[in-house]
Tab-separated table of C-alpha atoms and ligand atoms in Angstrom:
chain	number	residue	atom	x	y	z
A	254	MET	CA	55.696	-72.216	-25.170
A	255	LYS	CA	55.119	-68.322	-24.733
A	256	GLY	CA	53.198	-65.639	-23.779
A	257	LEU	CA	49.990	-67.125	-22.487
A	258	ASP	CA	50.501	-70.260	-23.771
A	259	PHE	CA	51.165	-71.368	-20.176
A	260	PHE	CA	47.833	-71.074	-18.829
A	261	PHE	CA	46.428	-72.601	-21.920
A	262	ARG	CA	48.356	-75.882	-22.247
A	263	PRO	CA	50.461	-76.466	-19.528
A	264	LYS	CA	52.235	-79.208	-18.980
A	265	SER	CA	51.597	-79.479	-14.564
A	266	VAL	CA	48.505	-77.445	-12.662
A	267	ALA	CA	48.668	-77.267	-9.037
A	268	VAL	CA	45.804	-76.409	-7.570
A	269	ILE	CA	46.232	-74.274	-4.517
A	270	GLY	CA	43.437	-74.157	-1.923
A	271	ALA	CA	42.676	-77.787	-2.966
A	272	SER	CA	40.134	-77.970	-0.384
A	273	ARG	CA	39.035	-81.486	1.852
A	274	ASP	CA	35.787	-80.591	1.647
A	275	ARG	CA	33.554	-80.972	-0.956
A	276	GLU	CA	31.322	-78.596	-0.666
A	277	LYS	CA	34.186	-75.586	-1.066
A	278	ILE	CA	35.862	-73.822	-4.481
A	279	GLY	CA	39.228	-75.117	-3.904
A	280	TYR	CA	37.343	-78.812	-4.686
A	281	CYS	CA	35.378	-78.446	-6.408
A	282	VAL	CA	38.173	-76.285	-9.340
A	283	LEU	CA	40.424	-80.036	-8.001
A	284	ARG	CA	38.173	-82.254	-9.218
A	285	GLU	CA	36.852	-80.409	-12.658
A	286	MET	CA	39.880	-80.528	-13.395
A	287	LYS	CA	41.263	-84.157	-12.281
A	288	LYS	CA	38.804	-85.399	-15.434
A	289	ARG	CA	39.402	-83.350	-18.497
A	290	TYR	CA	43.547	-82.604	-18.521
A	291	LYS	CA	45.921	-84.944	-19.065
A	292	GLY	CA	48.445	-83.641	-17.076
A	293	ARG	CA	50.175	-83.564	-13.755
A	294	VAL	CA	47.744	-82.213	-11.657
A	295	TYR	CA	48.838	-81.096	-7.590
A	296	PRO	CA	47.247	-80.178	-4.999
A	297	ILE	CA	47.939	-78.123	-2.352
A	298	ASN	CA	46.934	-77.631	1.164
A	299	PRO	CA	49.438	-78.023	4.240
A	300	ARG	CA	46.042	-79.049	5.813
A	301	ALA	CA	46.113	-81.849	4.216
A	302	ARG	CA	47.905	-86.066	3.028
A	303	SER	CA	45.975	-86.873	0.343
A	304	ILE	CA	42.710	-85.133	-1.790
A	305	MET	CA	41.119	-88.173	-4.646
A	306	GLY	CA	44.142	-90.149	-4.461
A	307	LEU	CA	46.278	-87.417	-5.525
A	308	LYS	CA	48.899	-86.650	-2.719
A	309	CYS	CA	48.340	-83.007	-1.494
A	310	TYR	CA	51.740	-80.630	-1.156
A	311	SER	CA	52.617	-77.921	1.863
A	312	SER	CA	53.886	-75.162	-0.758
A	313	VAL	CA	54.401	-75.819	-4.586
A	314	LYS	CA	58.016	-75.162	-3.004
A	315	ASP	CA	58.366	-78.699	-2.019
A	316	LEU	CA	57.440	-79.871	-6.177
A	317	GLY	CA	59.712	-79.848	-9.644
A	318	ASP	CA	58.033	-78.019	-12.743
A	319	LEU	CA	55.027	-76.071	-12.706
A	320	ASP	CA	52.638	-74.584	-15.763
A	321	LEU	CA	50.531	-73.227	-14.542
A	322	ALA	CA	49.358	-72.681	-10.435
A	323	VAL	CA	44.841	-72.470	-9.824
A	324	ILE	CA	44.214	-70.409	-6.464
A	325	THR	CA	41.403	-70.952	-4.453
A	326	VAL	CA	42.603	-69.939	-1.132
A	327	PRO	CA	41.345	-66.805	0.891
A	328	CYS	CA	41.994	-62.967	0.313
A	329	ARG	CA	44.215	-63.263	3.369
A	330	VAL	CA	46.243	-66.056	2.542
A	331	VAL	CA	47.164	-65.163	-1.204
A	332	PRO	CA	49.941	-62.137	-1.201
A	333	LEU	CA	51.992	-65.456	0.808
A	334	VAL	CA	50.777	-68.341	-1.305
A	335	LEU	CA	51.831	-66.403	-5.000
A	336	ARG	CA	54.713	-64.555	-3.794
A	337	GLU	CA	55.920	-68.485	-3.114
A	338	CYS	CA	55.309	-68.850	-7.178
A	339	VAL	CA	56.363	-65.669	-8.109
A	340	GLU	CA	59.580	-67.505	-5.896
A	341	LYS	CA	59.444	-70.577	-8.183
A	342	GLY	CA	59.268	-69.253	-11.463
A	343	ILE	CA	55.416	-70.197	-12.431
A	344	GLU	CA	53.982	-68.526	-15.621
A	345	ALA	CA	50.683	-68.446	-15.037
A	346	VAL	CA	48.509	-68.063	-12.214
A	347	VAL	CA	45.277	-67.796	-12.201
A	348	ILE	CA	43.536	-66.587	-8.661
A	349	ILE	CA	39.844	-66.667	-7.877
A	350	THR	CA	39.315	-65.227	-4.919
A	351	SER	CA	36.685	-62.166	-4.766
A	352	GLY	CA	37.916	-59.381	-2.296
A	353	TYR	CA	39.350	-56.624	-3.959
A	354	SER	CA	39.244	-53.581	-5.718
A	355	GLU	CA	34.951	-54.930	-6.650
A	356	THR	CA	34.847	-54.088	-2.771
A	357	GLY	CA	36.389	-50.975	-2.784
A	358	LYS	CA	39.911	-49.077	-1.091
A	359	GLU	CA	40.022	-52.313	1.064
A	360	GLY	CA	40.062	-54.899	-1.817
A	361	ARG	CA	41.698	-51.979	-3.942
A	362	ASP	CA	44.985	-52.025	-1.170
A	363	ARG	CA	44.759	-55.546	-1.520
A	364	GLU	CA	45.266	-56.281	-5.692
A	365	GLU	CA	47.893	-53.510	-5.609
A	366	GLU	CA	49.417	-55.604	-3.458
A	367	LEU	CA	49.765	-58.839	-5.484
A	368	LYS	CA	50.052	-55.948	-8.229
A	369	ARG	CA	53.309	-55.574	-6.151
A	370	ILE	CA	54.197	-58.970	-5.893
A	371	ILE	CA	54.525	-60.315	-9.656
A	372	ARG	CA	56.428	-57.044	-11.057
A	373	GLY	CA	59.550	-58.019	-12.274
A	374	SER	CA	58.163	-61.734	-12.249
A	375	ARG	CA	57.745	-64.263	-15.009
A	376	THR	CA	54.574	-64.662	-13.117
A	377	ARG	CA	51.295	-63.267	-15.884
A	378	VAL	CA	48.138	-62.994	-13.454
A	379	ILE	CA	44.462	-64.496	-14.553
A	380	GLY	CA	42.210	-62.920	-11.927
A	381	VAL	CA	41.570	-61.545	-9.543
A	382	ASN	CA	37.802	-62.702	-9.041
A	383	CYS	CA	37.261	-64.754	-11.152
A	384	LEU	CA	36.332	-68.069	-12.819
A	385	GLY	CA	39.643	-68.339	-14.811
A	386	ILE	CA	40.114	-70.934	-18.301
A	387	TYR	CA	38.276	-73.425	-19.712
A	388	ASP	CA	40.409	-74.974	-22.431
A	389	ALA	CA	38.282	-77.677	-25.072
A	390	TYR	CA	41.816	-78.929	-26.574
A	391	SER	CA	44.282	-79.101	-23.251
A	392	GLY	CA	41.505	-79.827	-20.755
A	393	VAL	CA	42.551	-76.976	-18.816
A	394	ASP	CA	39.296	-76.400	-16.926
A	395	THR	CA	39.271	-73.936	-13.249
A	396	LEU	CA	35.950	-73.218	-13.054
A	397	PHE	CA	34.327	-74.367	-9.878
A	398	LEU	CA	30.891	-75.352	-11.583
A	399	PRO	CA	30.855	-78.509	-11.044
A	400	GLU	CA	29.393	-81.261	-13.933
A	401	SER	CA	26.154	-82.611	-13.302
A	402	LYS	CA	25.070	-78.558	-13.471
A	403	PHE	CA	26.942	-77.216	-15.711
A	404	ARG	CA	27.783	-78.759	-19.249
A	405	ARG	CA	31.160	-78.332	-20.797
A	406	PRO	CA	30.562	-77.316	-24.662
A	407	GLY	CA	32.658	-79.421	-27.444
A	408	ARG	CA	35.684	-78.683	-29.139
A	409	GLY	CA	34.717	-75.529	-31.667
A	410	GLY	CA	36.039	-72.512	-32.886
A	411	ILE	CA	35.151	-69.886	-30.891
A	412	SER	CA	36.949	-67.879	-27.900
A	413	PHE	CA	34.943	-66.549	-25.140
A	414	ILE	CA	36.396	-63.591	-23.195
A	415	THR	CA	34.536	-62.159	-20.463
A	416	GLN	CA	34.443	-60.196	-17.526
A	417	SER	CA	31.799	-61.278	-15.396
A	418	GLY	CA	32.446	-65.310	-14.895
A	419	ALA	CA	28.673	-65.572	-13.660
A	420	PHE	CA	27.096	-63.537	-17.277
A	421	GLY	CA	30.002	-65.915	-18.497
A	422	SER	CA	29.227	-69.558	-17.602
A	423	THR	CA	25.400	-69.442	-17.579
A	424	ILE	CA	26.735	-68.377	-22.068
A	425	LEU	CA	29.373	-71.360	-21.721
A	426	ASP	CA	26.122	-73.449	-20.793
A	427	LEU	CA	23.765	-72.786	-23.280
A	428	MET	CA	26.406	-73.029	-25.974
A	429	SER	CA	26.614	-76.457	-24.815
A	430	PHE	CA	22.549	-77.173	-24.765
A	431	GLU	CA	23.150	-75.346	-28.217
A	432	GLY	CA	25.752	-77.702	-29.407
A	433	ILE	CA	28.300	-74.518	-30.194
A	434	GLY	CA	31.824	-76.110	-29.342
A	435	ILE	CA	34.492	-74.111	-27.645
A	436	SER	CA	38.202	-73.517	-28.105
A	437	LYS	CA	39.473	-71.278	-25.315
A	438	PHE	CA	36.591	-69.870	-22.196
A	439	VAL	CA	38.950	-67.259	-20.524
A	440	SER	CA	36.493	-65.152	-17.001
A	441	TYR	CA	39.624	-62.548	-15.944
A	442	GLY	CA	37.363	-60.621	-13.413
A	443	ASN	CA	39.412	-57.661	-12.563
A	444	GLN	CA	42.573	-58.245	-14.952
A	445	THR	CA	44.765	-57.317	-12.101
A	446	ASP	CA	47.247	-58.231	-14.677
A	447	VAL	CA	46.450	-60.328	-17.132
A	448	LYS	CA	44.028	-57.448	-19.505
A	449	GLU	CA	41.586	-57.929	-22.707
A	450	ASN	CA	43.653	-56.409	-25.221
A	451	GLU	CA	46.792	-58.947	-24.478
A	452	LEU	CA	43.735	-62.244	-24.273
A	453	LEU	CA	42.328	-60.590	-27.557
A	454	GLU	CA	45.755	-60.372	-29.134
A	455	TYR	CA	46.998	-63.857	-27.831
A	456	LEU	CA	43.573	-65.585	-29.541
A	457	ASP	CA	44.059	-64.081	-32.819
A	458	ARG	CA	47.422	-66.254	-32.691
A	459	ASP	CA	45.556	-69.074	-31.782
A	460	ARG	CA	44.792	-71.535	-34.651
A	461	LYS	CA	42.580	-73.484	-33.034
A	462	THR	CA	39.827	-70.027	-32.607
A	463	ARG	CA	38.166	-68.662	-35.498
A	464	VAL	CA	35.761	-66.404	-33.921
A	465	ILE	CA	36.125	-64.108	-30.298
A	466	VAL	CA	33.698	-63.142	-28.821
A	467	ALA	CA	34.148	-61.083	-25.435
A	468	TYR	CA	31.394	-59.794	-23.368
A	469	ILE	CA	32.881	-56.292	-21.837
A	470	GLU	CA	31.927	-54.254	-18.902
A	471	GLY	CA	34.541	-52.143	-19.253
A	472	ILE	CA	37.997	-51.485	-20.999
A	473	SER	CA	41.525	-51.856	-19.115
A	474	ASP	CA	43.324	-49.351	-22.056
A	475	GLY	CA	40.901	-47.657	-24.847
A	476	ARG	CA	43.526	-46.343	-26.984
A	477	ARG	CA	45.501	-49.757	-27.176
A	478	PHE	CA	42.393	-51.884	-28.385
A	479	MET	CA	41.495	-49.891	-30.295
A	480	GLY	CA	44.964	-51.022	-32.207
A	481	VAL	CA	44.284	-54.338	-30.880
A	482	ALA	CA	40.904	-54.879	-32.266
A	483	GLY	CA	41.699	-53.286	-35.261
A	484	LYS	CA	44.491	-55.385	-36.039
A	485	ALA	CA	42.285	-58.521	-35.096
A	486	VAL	CA	39.212	-58.113	-37.224
A	487	LYS	CA	40.916	-58.378	-39.767
A	488	ASN	CA	42.794	-61.675	-39.361
A	489	THR	CA	39.935	-63.137	-36.202
A	490	PRO	CA	36.350	-61.725	-37.078
A	491	VAL	CA	35.722	-60.116	-33.374
A	492	VAL	CA	31.808	-60.067	-31.515
A	493	ILE	CA	31.929	-57.505	-28.468
A	494	PHE	CA	28.425	-57.509	-26.250
A	495	LYS	CA	29.226	-54.438	-23.852
A	496	ALA	CA	27.356	-54.178	-20.934
A	497	GLY	CA	26.711	-51.189	-18.681
A	498	LYS	CA	25.450	-48.863	-21.549
A	499	THR	CA	23.262	-46.462	-18.650
A	500	GLU	CA	24.178	-44.482	-16.005
A	501	MET	CA	22.495	-47.269	-13.759
A	502	GLY	CA	24.765	-50.559	-15.010
A	503	SER	CA	27.644	-48.935	-15.492
A	504	ARG	CA	27.562	-47.915	-11.596
A	505	ALA	CA	26.510	-52.038	-11.414
A	506	ALA	CA	29.602	-52.217	-13.470
A	507	SER	CA	32.176	-50.865	-11.506
A	508	SER	CA	30.555	-52.268	-7.632
A	509	HIS	CA	31.329	-56.203	-9.914
A	510	THR	CA	34.547	-56.420	-11.134
A	511	GLY	CA	36.059	-52.670	-10.198
A	512	SER	CA	35.771	-51.377	-13.711
A	513	LEU	CA	34.990	-47.645	-15.629
A	514	ALA	CA	32.345	-48.703	-18.195
A	515	GLY	CA	32.511	-44.876	-18.545
A	516	SER	CA	30.385	-43.439	-21.651
A	517	TYR	CA	29.289	-45.657	-23.486
A	518	ARG	CA	29.100	-43.588	-27.180
A	519	ILE	CA	32.581	-43.562	-26.821
A	520	TYR	CA	32.726	-47.781	-27.243
A	521	GLU	CA	30.302	-47.462	-30.172
A	522	ALA	CA	32.376	-44.759	-31.932
A	523	ALA	CA	36.217	-47.275	-30.834
A	524	PHE	CA	33.713	-50.679	-31.791
A	525	LYS	CA	32.541	-49.154	-35.090
A	526	GLN	CA	35.926	-47.753	-36.096
A	527	THR	CA	38.257	-50.695	-35.603
A	528	GLY	CA	34.551	-52.751	-37.616
A	529	VAL	CA	34.097	-54.727	-34.429
A	530	LEU	CA	31.069	-56.334	-34.497
A	531	GLU	CA	29.291	-54.806	-31.163
A	532	ALA	CA	26.043	-57.463	-30.632
A	533	GLN	CA	23.190	-56.025	-28.437
A	534	SER	CA	21.319	-58.750	-27.184
A	535	VAL	CA	22.676	-61.914	-25.976
A	536	GLU	CA	21.197	-63.620	-29.132
A	537	GLU	CA	22.986	-62.044	-31.554
A	538	MET	CA	26.102	-62.765	-29.369
A	539	PHE	CA	26.581	-66.003	-30.640
A	540	ASP	CA	23.866	-65.867	-33.999
A	541	PHE	CA	26.954	-63.611	-34.773
A	542	ALA	CA	29.551	-66.321	-33.503
A	543	LYS	CA	27.536	-68.646	-35.954
A	544	VAL	CA	27.546	-67.423	-39.154
A	545	LEU	CA	31.121	-66.220	-38.316
A	546	GLU	CA	32.635	-69.004	-37.355
A	547	PHE	CA	31.387	-71.508	-40.926
A	548	LEU	CA	30.824	-68.580	-43.367
A	549	LYS	CA	33.507	-66.853	-45.047
A	550	PRO	CA	31.910	-63.464	-46.026
A	551	PRO	CA	30.185	-63.203	-49.599
A	552	LYS	CA	31.522	-60.710	-52.100
A	553	GLY	CA	27.795	-58.273	-51.671
A	554	ASP	CA	24.704	-57.321	-49.972
A	555	ARG	CA	22.903	-58.982	-52.367
A	556	ILE	CA	20.546	-61.636	-51.711
A	557	ALA	CA	18.720	-64.487	-52.925
A	558	VAL	CA	15.353	-66.107	-50.988
A	559	VAL	CA	14.290	-68.842	-50.745
A	560	THR	CA	11.349	-70.855	-49.136
A	561	ASN	CA	8.410	-73.268	-49.702
A	562	GLY	CA	6.172	-71.680	-47.435
A	563	GLY	CA	5.563	-68.217	-49.119
A	564	GLY	CA	4.410	-66.292	-45.363
A	565	PHE	CA	7.865	-66.761	-44.855
A	566	GLY	CA	9.431	-65.453	-48.100
A	567	VAL	CA	7.852	-62.030	-47.639
A	568	ILE	CA	9.257	-61.831	-43.275
A	569	ILE	CA	12.784	-62.375	-44.528
A	570	SER	CA	12.372	-59.872	-47.656
A	571	ASP	CA	10.745	-56.940	-45.340
A	572	ALA	CA	13.750	-57.811	-42.893
A	573	VAL	CA	16.705	-58.385	-45.368
A	574	ILE	CA	15.591	-54.659	-46.654
A	575	ARG	CA	15.077	-53.033	-42.757
A	576	ASN	CA	18.666	-54.441	-42.519
A	577	GLY	CA	20.067	-52.642	-44.963
A	578	LEU	CA	20.955	-55.932	-47.436
A	579	LYS	CA	19.539	-56.142	-51.329
A	580	LEU	CA	17.030	-58.377	-52.493
A	581	ALA	CA	19.463	-60.227	-55.709
A	582	ASP	CA	17.386	-59.234	-59.129
A	583	PHE	CA	18.112	-62.848	-60.449
A	584	SER	CA	20.102	-63.497	-63.960
A	585	GLY	CA	17.867	-63.839	-67.086
A	586	GLU	CA	19.881	-67.349	-67.451
A	587	SER	CA	18.608	-68.315	-63.535
A	588	ARG	CA	14.609	-67.453	-64.307
A	589	ARG	CA	15.161	-69.126	-67.275
A	590	ARG	CA	16.506	-72.568	-65.530
A	591	LEU	CA	14.418	-71.883	-62.840
A	592	ARG	CA	10.963	-71.972	-65.113
A	593	GLY	CA	12.457	-75.071	-66.489
A	594	ILE	CA	12.094	-76.369	-62.315
A	595	LEU	CA	9.447	-75.158	-60.717
A	596	PRO	CA	5.580	-76.193	-61.483
A	597	GLY	CA	3.317	-73.871	-64.223
A	598	TYR	CA	2.301	-71.151	-61.759
A	599	ALA	CA	5.106	-70.428	-59.515
A	600	ASN	CA	6.568	-66.880	-59.568
A	601	ILE	CA	10.671	-66.745	-60.688
A	602	HIS	CA	11.282	-63.831	-58.112
A	603	ASN	CA	13.020	-63.054	-55.356
A	604	PRO	CA	12.228	-64.488	-52.974
A	605	LEU	CA	11.725	-67.497	-54.598
A	606	ASP	CA	8.452	-69.615	-53.788
A	607	LEU	CA	9.544	-73.712	-54.683
A	608	ILE	CA	5.644	-73.715	-53.460
A	609	GLY	CA	4.060	-75.861	-50.822
A	610	ASP	CA	4.628	-79.284	-52.469
A	611	ALA	CA	8.188	-79.020	-52.733
A	612	ASP	CA	10.908	-81.568	-51.987
A	613	LYS	CA	14.250	-82.071	-51.950
A	614	GLU	CA	15.289	-82.435	-55.126
A	615	ARG	CA	13.432	-79.176	-55.872
A	616	TYR	CA	15.027	-76.551	-53.358
A	617	GLU	CA	18.299	-79.034	-55.440
A	618	LYS	CA	17.646	-77.733	-58.323
A	619	ALA	CA	16.795	-74.969	-57.325
A	620	LEU	CA	19.912	-74.070	-55.078
A	621	ASN	CA	22.316	-74.755	-57.521
A	622	VAL	CA	20.607	-72.366	-59.751
A	623	LEU	CA	20.513	-69.775	-57.430
A	624	ILE	CA	24.891	-70.165	-56.058
A	625	LYS	CA	25.731	-69.614	-60.477
A	626	ASP	CA	23.706	-66.351	-60.726
A	627	PRO	CA	26.810	-64.101	-60.746
A	628	ASN	CA	23.738	-61.252	-59.095
A	629	VAL	CA	23.689	-63.506	-56.213
A	630	ASP	CA	25.896	-62.752	-52.823
A	631	GLY	CA	24.384	-65.276	-49.961
A	632	VAL	CA	21.300	-66.784	-49.639
A	633	ILE	CA	18.941	-67.573	-47.340
A	634	ALA	CA	16.687	-71.127	-47.637
A	635	ILE	CA	13.952	-71.687	-45.190
A	636	PRO	CA	12.783	-75.133	-45.185
A	637	LEU	CA	9.219	-75.218	-44.537
A	638	LEU	CA	10.107	-78.731	-43.107
A	639	GLN	CA	6.333	-78.902	-41.432
A	640	THR	CA	5.198	-79.562	-44.657
A	641	PHE	CA	3.799	-83.066	-45.839
A	642	SER	CA	6.568	-83.313	-48.834
A	643	LEU	CA	9.377	-82.414	-47.879
A	644	GLU	CA	11.567	-84.710	-46.793
A	645	PRO	CA	14.643	-83.962	-43.764
A	646	GLY	CA	16.683	-84.963	-46.223
A	647	VAL	CA	16.550	-81.141	-46.982
A	648	ILE	CA	18.764	-80.884	-44.481
A	649	ASP	CA	21.698	-82.888	-46.287
A	650	VAL	CA	20.721	-80.817	-48.996
A	651	ILE	CA	21.399	-77.866	-48.009
A	652	ALA	CA	24.315	-79.157	-46.478
A	653	GLY	CA	25.896	-80.549	-49.671
A	654	ILE	CA	25.326	-77.391	-51.156
A	655	LYS	CA	26.821	-75.597	-48.719
A	656	LYS	CA	29.599	-77.514	-49.593
A	657	LYS	CA	30.043	-76.577	-52.653
A	658	THR	CA	30.439	-73.789	-53.296
A	659	GLY	CA	32.199	-70.287	-51.284
A	660	LYS	CA	28.694	-68.501	-50.865
A	661	PRO	CA	27.377	-68.587	-47.813
A	662	ILE	CA	23.926	-70.141	-47.305
A	663	ILE	CA	22.068	-69.749	-44.051
A	664	ALA	CA	19.098	-72.028	-42.485
A	665	CYS	CA	15.977	-70.989	-41.576
A	666	ALA	CA	13.545	-72.951	-39.658
A	667	THR	CA	10.728	-71.635	-37.437
A	668	GLY	CA	9.324	-74.119	-35.007
A	669	GLY	CA	8.878	-76.812	-31.778
A	670	GLY	CA	10.939	-79.845	-31.155
A	671	TYR	CA	11.213	-81.533	-34.623
A	672	ILE	CA	12.804	-78.326	-36.201
A	673	ARG	CA	15.129	-77.809	-33.614
A	674	ARG	CA	15.810	-81.281	-34.220
A	675	HIS	CA	17.068	-81.104	-37.802
A	676	LEU	CA	18.107	-77.468	-36.694
A	677	ALA	CA	20.713	-78.705	-34.774
A	678	ARG	CA	21.457	-81.464	-37.348
A	679	LEU	CA	22.532	-78.533	-39.923
A	680	GLU	CA	24.171	-77.193	-38.260
A	681	GLY	CA	26.410	-80.149	-37.013
A	682	LYS	CA	27.184	-80.377	-41.130
A	683	GLY	CA	28.104	-76.396	-40.599
A	684	VAL	CA	25.262	-74.567	-42.110
A	685	PRO	CA	24.046	-71.650	-39.380
A	686	ALA	CA	20.828	-72.034	-38.958
A	687	TYR	CA	18.389	-69.656	-37.067
A	688	ILE	CA	15.332	-70.180	-34.956
A	689	SER	CA	13.707	-67.108	-36.835
A	690	PRO	CA	13.407	-65.305	-39.767
A	691	GLU	CA	14.937	-62.016	-38.142
A	692	ARG	CA	17.519	-63.293	-36.754
A	693	ALA	CA	19.057	-65.022	-39.764
A	694	VAL	CA	18.925	-62.162	-41.213
A	695	ARG	CA	20.451	-60.324	-39.100
A	696	ALA	CA	23.386	-62.983	-38.722
A	697	MET	CA	23.803	-61.765	-42.832
A	698	LYS	CA	24.291	-58.716	-42.615
A	699	ALA	CA	26.653	-59.258	-40.147
A	700	LEU	CA	28.351	-61.276	-41.761
A	701	VAL	CA	27.974	-58.861	-44.379
A	702	TYR	CA	29.753	-56.124	-42.561
A	703	TYR	CA	32.546	-58.413	-41.665
A	704	GLY	CA	33.399	-58.702	-45.330
A	705	ARG	CA	33.879	-54.919	-45.595
A	706	VAL	CA	35.848	-54.660	-42.726
A	707	LYS	CA	38.120	-57.718	-43.939
A	708	ASP	CA	38.416	-55.829	-47.035
A	709	SER	CA	38.553	-52.356	-46.074
B	1787	COA	N1	48.656	-72.628	0.683
B	1787	COA	C1	47.045	-74.191	0.616
B	1787	COA	N2	46.453	-74.223	0.966
B	1787	COA	C2	45.441	-73.232	2.279
B	1787	COA	C3	46.831	-72.759	2.635
B	1787	COA	C4	47.543	-72.195	1.975
B	1787	COA	N3	49.091	-71.862	2.669
B	1787	COA	N4	46.108	-71.939	3.441
B	1787	COA	C5	44.404	-72.367	3.805
B	1787	COA	N5	44.554	-73.086	2.970
B	1787	COA	C6	43.223	-74.483	2.110
B	1787	COA	C7	43.049	-74.402	3.933
B	1787	COA	O1	42.689	-75.641	4.783
B	1787	COA	C8	41.340	-75.067	2.924
B	1787	COA	O2	41.876	-76.449	2.627
B	1787	COA	P1	40.601	-77.455	3.799
B	1787	COA	O3	38.887	-77.363	3.886
B	1787	COA	O4	40.518	-78.621	3.004
B	1787	COA	O5	40.195	-77.046	4.459
B	1787	COA	C9	41.331	-74.297	1.130
B	1787	COA	O6	42.615	-74.245	1.484
B	1787	COA	C10	40.377	-73.447	1.063
B	1787	COA	O7	40.833	-72.810	1.682
B	1787	COA	P2	39.134	-71.827	2.944
B	1787	COA	O8	40.126	-70.977	3.828
B	1787	COA	O9	38.261	-72.647	3.327
B	1787	COA	O10	38.522	-70.812	2.196
B	1787	COA	P3	37.521	-70.764	1.140
B	1787	COA	O11	37.612	-72.285	0.399
B	1787	COA	O12	36.390	-70.872	2.169
B	1787	COA	O13	36.937	-69.281	0.546
B	1787	COA	C11	36.881	-68.979	-1.886
B	1787	COA	C12	38.453	-69.717	-0.232
B	1787	COA	C13	39.191	-68.570	-2.368
B	1787	COA	C14	36.631	-69.575	-2.653
B	1787	COA	C15	37.036	-67.539	-0.885
B	1787	COA	O14	37.306	-66.225	-0.641
B	1787	COA	C16	36.792	-66.360	-2.597
B	1787	COA	O15	37.153	-65.525	-2.837
B	1787	COA	N6	35.409	-67.033	-2.579
B	1787	COA	C17	34.490	-66.508	-4.001
B	1787	COA	C18	35.080	-66.853	-5.568
B	1787	COA	C19	34.366	-65.819	-6.267
B	1787	COA	O16	32.760	-65.817	-6.197
B	1787	COA	N7	35.014	-65.744	-7.304
B	1787	COA	C20	34.359	-65.210	-8.754
B	1787	COA	C21	33.713	-65.835	-9.029
B	1787	COA	S1	33.247	-65.045	-11.388
């Protein structure tokens, strides 16, 4: 193992400050780690003999080799236990503890002391003032969030790094609710040692990560970020949600994680220059991540729209144009074939209205024509599932078509519980699906944009 691997794939983990008290963070971290992580777990607490049936040790020095230590003791004790980690040669340490540069001068001095302790050693630190790591594959889980309140997402291809633990954890919760899988989650707090740039580099090389999503308030080293992000995007799409855009927001960021948010204009320009996709909202963050995880970018920006609900065709067309994409001009051959599929009174143009009595067979035939059309780069399908004639089997039809084409297919359906269940089914089959036409189009735009970034 090398680099940051010890954080994500350790063979053994110590929880320093594992508590006997169910109400304390050190108890929760130990409990959650024990649940999914299959390696050896050691509680460290000089005042306890055993916790949760595990023998307790007074110090990491009493143990054999250790790959990862999670620190949950107060900041006055952290230097002592961190020194022990360094002396023992532990390569990865997560420090959950708060009370550092985010609190002002004294806290900054405390954080400087920690930097001095690890300087020149093998020990790397994630934190301080963070939630740490959740790795859905290895089961490493340093989050002090009880599972009864917070379900962890399943395995997937999105890795998510966040400066804010609070924001990050709620997003994880949302991901699990929406059935979006994750590879690695890192809440890195004050970035005392390991910084976002290094995490980006690591995740770009990680084979289980297909998309990197980042919530940032401020970037530690702008110049390095330009190099790292610019290189990463050629291989792995990077979606960033930047907070602290206004003066007041930026001030809040400095007392949150001690970071200097700086002028938003500079960030905006840097994201454009490097090819990072900037999400303007929480929704967009995962709308973009989903589409980038599931689909390959199209070769161009000519979009075919197909629906059995005429009004949605109009709405999507507006959104396509407003977002700078083009409505594909179907080829003569496609028009001829579509004419043979659709009722005589149907108009053959883009958006293609399959008419209110369309069934899944009509969808299948039409989609088969559209994906073969040389004038079409991508398809947005809007099945109006509420109609009496459209069977839920259309979900399998769309998923089947997606499998046999290299062109991206995005689905959109608006409605209540019935619709959401089917959208979830579509996503389970690898088709990104959106509840509103605008979100579907913006996702397609992100995919088109990423295609250009990759080819540039
Ligand atoms: N080695 C190991 N364990 C030690 C120790 C040592 N040298 N010295 C003390 N401990 C034990 C304590 O005895 C205690 O266990 P016990 O409850 O069984 O007695 C345990 O470590 C925790 O210490 P305690 O003093 O009770 O601390 P705490 O739980 O009240 O607070 C933090 C510790 C880290 C949770 C707290 O300082 C903190 O930073 N909270 C905020 C965390 C946060 O919000 N982070 C950012 C998230 S985004």
